[in-house]
Amino acid sequence: MTIPVTRTAAPFDAVLTDLDDVIRLFDATEVSRLERAAGLPVGSTAKSAFGPGRGEPLVLGQLTKDAWVASTASGLADRVPAARARELATAFTRAPFRTDPEVVELLRAAREHCPVWIVTNGTPWLDEDLATLDLDGLAEGIVNSARVGVAKPDPGILLHAAERAGAAPERCLFIDDRLANVEAAAALGMTTVHFRTAADLRTALAPLLAGPVPPTRP
């Protein structure tokens, strides 16, 4: 006689999730308004802020906020007056943000089953920013590139996050909105989600949140 066995093992042992454009959403309304008023294409300030010589040093913790503002403004100064460039850069770094409530709810539910860690290409002042958000109970902790000195898609930060979570890479679920980061995680054997909407996350977490798998029938 075959005895049914209830499988209770979780589909993965840790969830590693990106922060920006997954959990945290920025409001670019004011920056876009200023760009249009200055005769610049919408998105010009962001392109300058994360352009060569700015984006990488920022997420590696090598720029202060004031230095980033000044550098971003310098990248716009050939198209608008210096004062307008500074206004745009300042507005960009002060853009309001909020959390996606559905994503937060899903991650809090996931944490009832396994560790959840945020893995972000962040800034040296990230803790200050996140203190304004209600993230209680969302994650065990944050792996911030500006603190560890390695940024996605470098596999080093992904392996560091898996170690902090206490899980083998192949037992991690990795969520990110940037394809390059998703591909880097997949190359390490992680299960991945190329995030576009909360529905992508809900689908990926369904096996974890569903609880024990029903017994296999003989």
Tab-separated table of C-alpha atoms in Angstrom:
chain	number	residue	atom	x	y	z
A	1	MET	CA	0.000	0.000	0.000
A	2	THR	CA	1.229	3.475	-0.846
A	3	ILE	CA	1.083	5.916	2.049
A	4	PRO	CA	0.314	9.503	0.992
A	5	VAL	CA	2.987	11.960	2.062
A	6	THR	CA	2.173	15.584	2.789
A	7	ARG	CA	4.907	17.826	1.402
A	8	THR	CA	5.379	20.846	3.634
A	9	ALA	CA	8.725	22.148	2.413
A	10	ALA	CA	8.523	25.742	1.191
A	11	PRO	CA	9.278	26.330	-2.503
A	12	PHE	CA	12.148	28.615	-1.433
A	13	ASP	CA	13.886	29.528	1.801
A	14	ALA	CA	14.223	33.304	1.380
A	15	VAL	CA	12.761	36.188	-0.593
A	16	LEU	CA	15.188	38.835	-1.855
A	17	THR	CA	13.427	41.887	-3.217
A	18	ASP	CA	14.413	45.136	-4.856
A	19	LEU	CA	13.207	48.384	-3.300
A	20	ASP	CA	12.716	51.164	-5.836
A	21	ASP	CA	9.971	50.701	-8.416
A	22	VAL	CA	8.922	47.553	-6.576
A	23	ILE	CA	8.193	48.556	-2.960
A	24	ARG	CA	8.931	52.278	-3.151
A	25	LEU	CA	7.362	54.434	-5.858
A	26	PHE	CA	8.500	57.974	-6.643
A	27	ASP	CA	6.258	60.839	-7.736
A	28	ALA	CA	7.981	62.675	-10.606
A	29	THR	CA	5.109	65.123	-11.199
A	30	GLU	CA	6.964	68.235	-10.038
A	31	VAL	CA	10.220	67.331	-11.771
A	32	SER	CA	8.346	66.689	-15.018
A	33	ARG	CA	6.581	70.041	-14.692
A	34	LEU	CA	9.893	71.833	-14.231
A	35	GLU	CA	11.432	69.998	-17.176
A	36	ARG	CA	8.592	70.995	-19.484
A	37	ALA	CA	8.811	74.600	-18.268
A	38	ALA	CA	12.544	74.560	-19.042
A	39	GLY	CA	11.985	73.125	-22.515
A	40	LEU	CA	13.609	69.797	-21.633
A	41	PRO	CA	12.269	66.347	-22.469
A	42	VAL	CA	10.639	64.666	-19.489
A	43	GLY	CA	13.187	62.339	-17.915
A	44	SER	CA	16.196	64.538	-18.662
A	45	THR	CA	16.978	65.106	-14.989
A	46	ALA	CA	16.875	61.408	-14.155
A	47	LYS	CA	19.126	60.676	-17.111
A	48	SER	CA	21.633	63.200	-15.786
A	49	ALA	CA	21.327	61.995	-12.186
A	50	PHE	CA	22.163	58.398	-13.073
A	51	GLY	CA	24.477	59.114	-15.990
A	52	PRO	CA	28.180	58.250	-16.306
A	53	GLY	CA	30.194	59.403	-13.346
A	54	ARG	CA	27.096	59.787	-11.160
A	55	GLY	CA	24.953	56.679	-10.988
A	56	GLU	CA	27.668	54.194	-10.095
A	57	PRO	CA	29.479	56.365	-7.520
A	58	LEU	CA	26.103	57.154	-5.952
A	59	VAL	CA	25.040	53.557	-5.362
A	60	LEU	CA	28.535	52.632	-4.186
A	61	GLY	CA	28.284	55.231	-1.441
A	62	GLN	CA	30.846	57.615	-2.911
A	63	LEU	CA	28.630	60.709	-3.238
A	64	THR	CA	26.935	62.835	-0.611
A	65	LYS	CA	23.485	64.192	-1.410
A	66	ASP	CA	24.879	67.695	-1.975
A	67	ALA	CA	27.574	66.354	-4.305
A	68	TRP	CA	24.960	64.392	-6.245
A	69	VAL	CA	22.777	67.465	-6.654
A	70	ALA	CA	25.743	69.510	-7.884
A	71	SER	CA	26.857	66.799	-10.295
A	72	THR	CA	23.331	66.282	-11.641
A	73	ALA	CA	22.972	70.024	-12.191
A	74	SER	CA	26.281	70.151	-14.048
A	75	GLY	CA	24.955	67.533	-16.452
A	76	LEU	CA	22.049	69.843	-17.342
A	77	ALA	CA	23.958	73.136	-17.427
A	78	ASP	CA	24.693	72.974	-21.158
A	79	ARG	CA	20.936	73.056	-21.901
A	80	VAL	CA	19.470	75.351	-19.242
A	81	PRO	CA	20.795	78.224	-17.085
A	82	ALA	CA	22.755	77.144	-14.022
A	83	ALA	CA	20.037	78.267	-11.603
A	84	ARG	CA	17.384	76.252	-13.452
A	85	ALA	CA	19.693	73.227	-13.587
A	86	ARG	CA	20.175	73.431	-9.832
A	87	GLU	CA	16.416	73.736	-9.308
A	88	LEU	CA	15.797	70.625	-11.372
A	89	ALA	CA	18.495	68.616	-9.618
A	90	THR	CA	17.239	69.629	-6.183
A	91	ALA	CA	13.630	68.787	-7.055
A	92	PHE	CA	14.721	65.391	-8.325
A	93	THR	CA	16.501	64.466	-5.092
A	94	ARG	CA	13.518	65.673	-3.064
A	95	ALA	CA	10.828	63.914	-5.109
A	96	PRO	CA	8.141	62.488	-2.796
A	97	PHE	CA	7.705	58.753	-2.555
A	98	ARG	CA	5.319	56.183	-1.140
A	99	THR	CA	5.007	52.438	-0.878
A	100	ASP	CA	2.875	50.181	-3.036
A	101	PRO	CA	0.384	48.840	-0.461
A	102	GLU	CA	-0.298	45.623	-2.370
A	103	VAL	CA	3.404	44.778	-2.621
A	104	VAL	CA	3.917	45.579	1.061
A	105	GLU	CA	0.998	43.338	2.011
A	106	LEU	CA	2.367	40.453	-0.058
A	107	LEU	CA	5.878	40.731	1.359
A	108	ARG	CA	4.596	40.889	4.923
A	109	ALA	CA	2.621	37.728	4.244
A	110	ALA	CA	5.704	36.068	2.750
A	111	ARG	CA	7.707	36.877	5.859
A	112	GLU	CA	5.345	34.676	7.847
A	113	HIS	CA	6.834	31.745	5.910
A	114	CYS	CA	10.485	32.657	5.298
A	115	PRO	CA	13.000	35.513	5.686
A	116	VAL	CA	12.474	38.546	3.439
A	117	TRP	CA	15.426	40.823	2.660
A	118	ILE	CA	15.513	44.036	0.642
A	119	VAL	CA	18.451	44.187	-1.793
A	120	THR	CA	18.840	47.640	-3.291
A	121	ASN	CA	21.225	49.838	-5.215
A	122	GLY	CA	20.690	52.534	-2.634
A	123	THR	CA	22.204	55.740	-1.329
A	124	PRO	CA	24.156	56.568	1.831
A	125	TRP	CA	21.038	58.331	3.177
A	126	LEU	CA	18.627	55.461	2.484
A	127	ASP	CA	17.899	54.815	6.169
A	128	GLU	CA	16.864	58.449	6.565
A	129	ASP	CA	14.480	58.153	3.618
A	130	LEU	CA	12.919	54.895	4.775
A	131	ALA	CA	12.315	56.217	8.280
A	132	THR	CA	9.391	58.151	6.778
A	133	LEU	CA	7.722	54.967	5.491
A	134	ASP	CA	5.802	52.310	7.384
A	135	LEU	CA	7.915	49.238	6.682
A	136	ASP	CA	7.500	47.560	10.067
A	137	GLY	CA	7.302	43.815	9.700
A	138	LEU	CA	8.173	43.909	6.013
A	139	ALA	CA	11.731	42.549	5.995
A	140	GLU	CA	14.455	41.132	8.194
A	141	GLY	CA	16.824	43.816	6.952
A	142	ILE	CA	18.265	45.716	4.005
A	143	VAL	CA	21.353	45.015	1.929
A	144	ASN	CA	22.256	48.466	0.599
A	145	SER	CA	24.898	48.702	-2.132
A	146	ALA	CA	26.054	52.039	-0.719
A	147	ARG	CA	26.942	50.245	2.516
A	148	VAL	CA	28.457	47.032	1.162
A	149	GLY	CA	30.304	48.677	-1.735
A	150	VAL	CA	28.953	46.341	-4.425
A	151	ALA	CA	25.955	47.061	-6.651
A	152	LYS	CA	23.582	44.962	-8.710
A	153	PRO	CA	23.967	43.261	-11.134
A	154	ASP	CA	27.316	42.238	-9.594
A	155	PRO	CA	26.737	38.723	-8.226
A	156	GLY	CA	28.667	39.664	-5.097
A	157	ILE	CA	25.790	41.631	-3.602
A	158	LEU	CA	23.316	38.883	-4.461
A	159	LEU	CA	25.444	36.223	-2.785
A	160	HIS	CA	25.911	38.501	0.211
A	161	ALA	CA	22.132	38.925	0.487
A	162	ALA	CA	21.542	35.165	0.271
A	163	GLU	CA	24.089	34.638	3.030
A	164	ARG	CA	22.435	37.257	5.232
A	165	ALA	CA	19.117	35.491	4.651
A	166	GLY	CA	20.656	32.140	5.557
A	167	ALA	CA	19.696	30.523	2.271
A	168	ALA	CA	21.521	28.898	-0.612
A	169	PRO	CA	21.211	30.942	-3.831
A	170	GLU	CA	19.171	28.218	-5.513
A	171	ARG	CA	16.679	28.405	-2.638
A	172	CYS	CA	16.069	32.144	-3.013
A	173	LEU	CA	13.299	33.982	-4.824
A	174	PHE	CA	14.689	37.211	-6.313
A	175	ILE	CA	12.443	40.108	-7.388
A	176	ASP	CA	13.631	43.121	-9.400
A	177	ASP	CA	12.288	45.484	-12.044
A	178	ARG	CA	15.599	45.605	-13.964
A	179	LEU	CA	16.228	42.758	-16.372
A	180	ALA	CA	20.024	42.842	-15.951
A	181	ASN	CA	19.624	42.235	-12.212
A	182	VAL	CA	17.135	39.433	-12.801
A	183	GLU	CA	19.486	37.754	-15.267
A	184	ALA	CA	22.380	37.978	-12.802
A	185	ALA	CA	20.278	36.311	-10.112
A	186	ALA	CA	19.113	33.599	-12.489
A	187	ALA	CA	22.732	32.845	-13.376
A	188	LEU	CA	23.300	32.048	-9.684
A	189	GLY	CA	20.413	29.581	-9.705
A	190	MET	CA	17.869	31.831	-8.017
A	191	THR	CA	14.190	31.709	-8.921
A	192	THR	CA	13.469	35.133	-10.386
A	193	VAL	CA	10.637	37.567	-10.978
A	194	HIS	CA	11.021	40.368	-13.518
A	195	PHE	CA	8.709	42.757	-11.699
A	196	ARG	CA	6.302	44.980	-13.606
A	197	THR	CA	3.188	44.956	-11.418
A	198	ALA	CA	2.139	43.542	-8.068
A	199	ALA	CA	0.395	40.757	-9.968
A	200	ASP	CA	3.823	39.364	-10.951
A	201	LEU	CA	4.791	39.175	-7.298
A	202	ARG	CA	1.461	37.664	-6.262
A	203	THR	CA	1.877	34.879	-8.819
A	204	ALA	CA	5.445	34.133	-7.734
A	205	LEU	CA	4.534	34.019	-4.045
A	206	ALA	CA	1.403	31.907	-4.520
A	207	PRO	CA	3.169	28.553	-3.885
A	208	LEU	CA	4.681	29.929	-0.672
A	209	LEU	CA	1.510	31.567	0.642
A	210	ALA	CA	-0.713	28.629	-0.220
A	211	GLY	CA	0.697	26.552	2.655
A	212	PRO	CA	1.284	22.776	2.562
A	213	VAL	CA	0.971	21.033	-0.766
A	214	PRO	CA	-1.912	18.500	-0.791
A	215	PRO	CA	-0.912	14.845	-0.387
A	216	THR	CA	0.179	13.034	-3.526
A	217	ARG	CA	-2.407	10.471	-4.525
A	218	PRO	CA	-1.248	6.853	-5.031
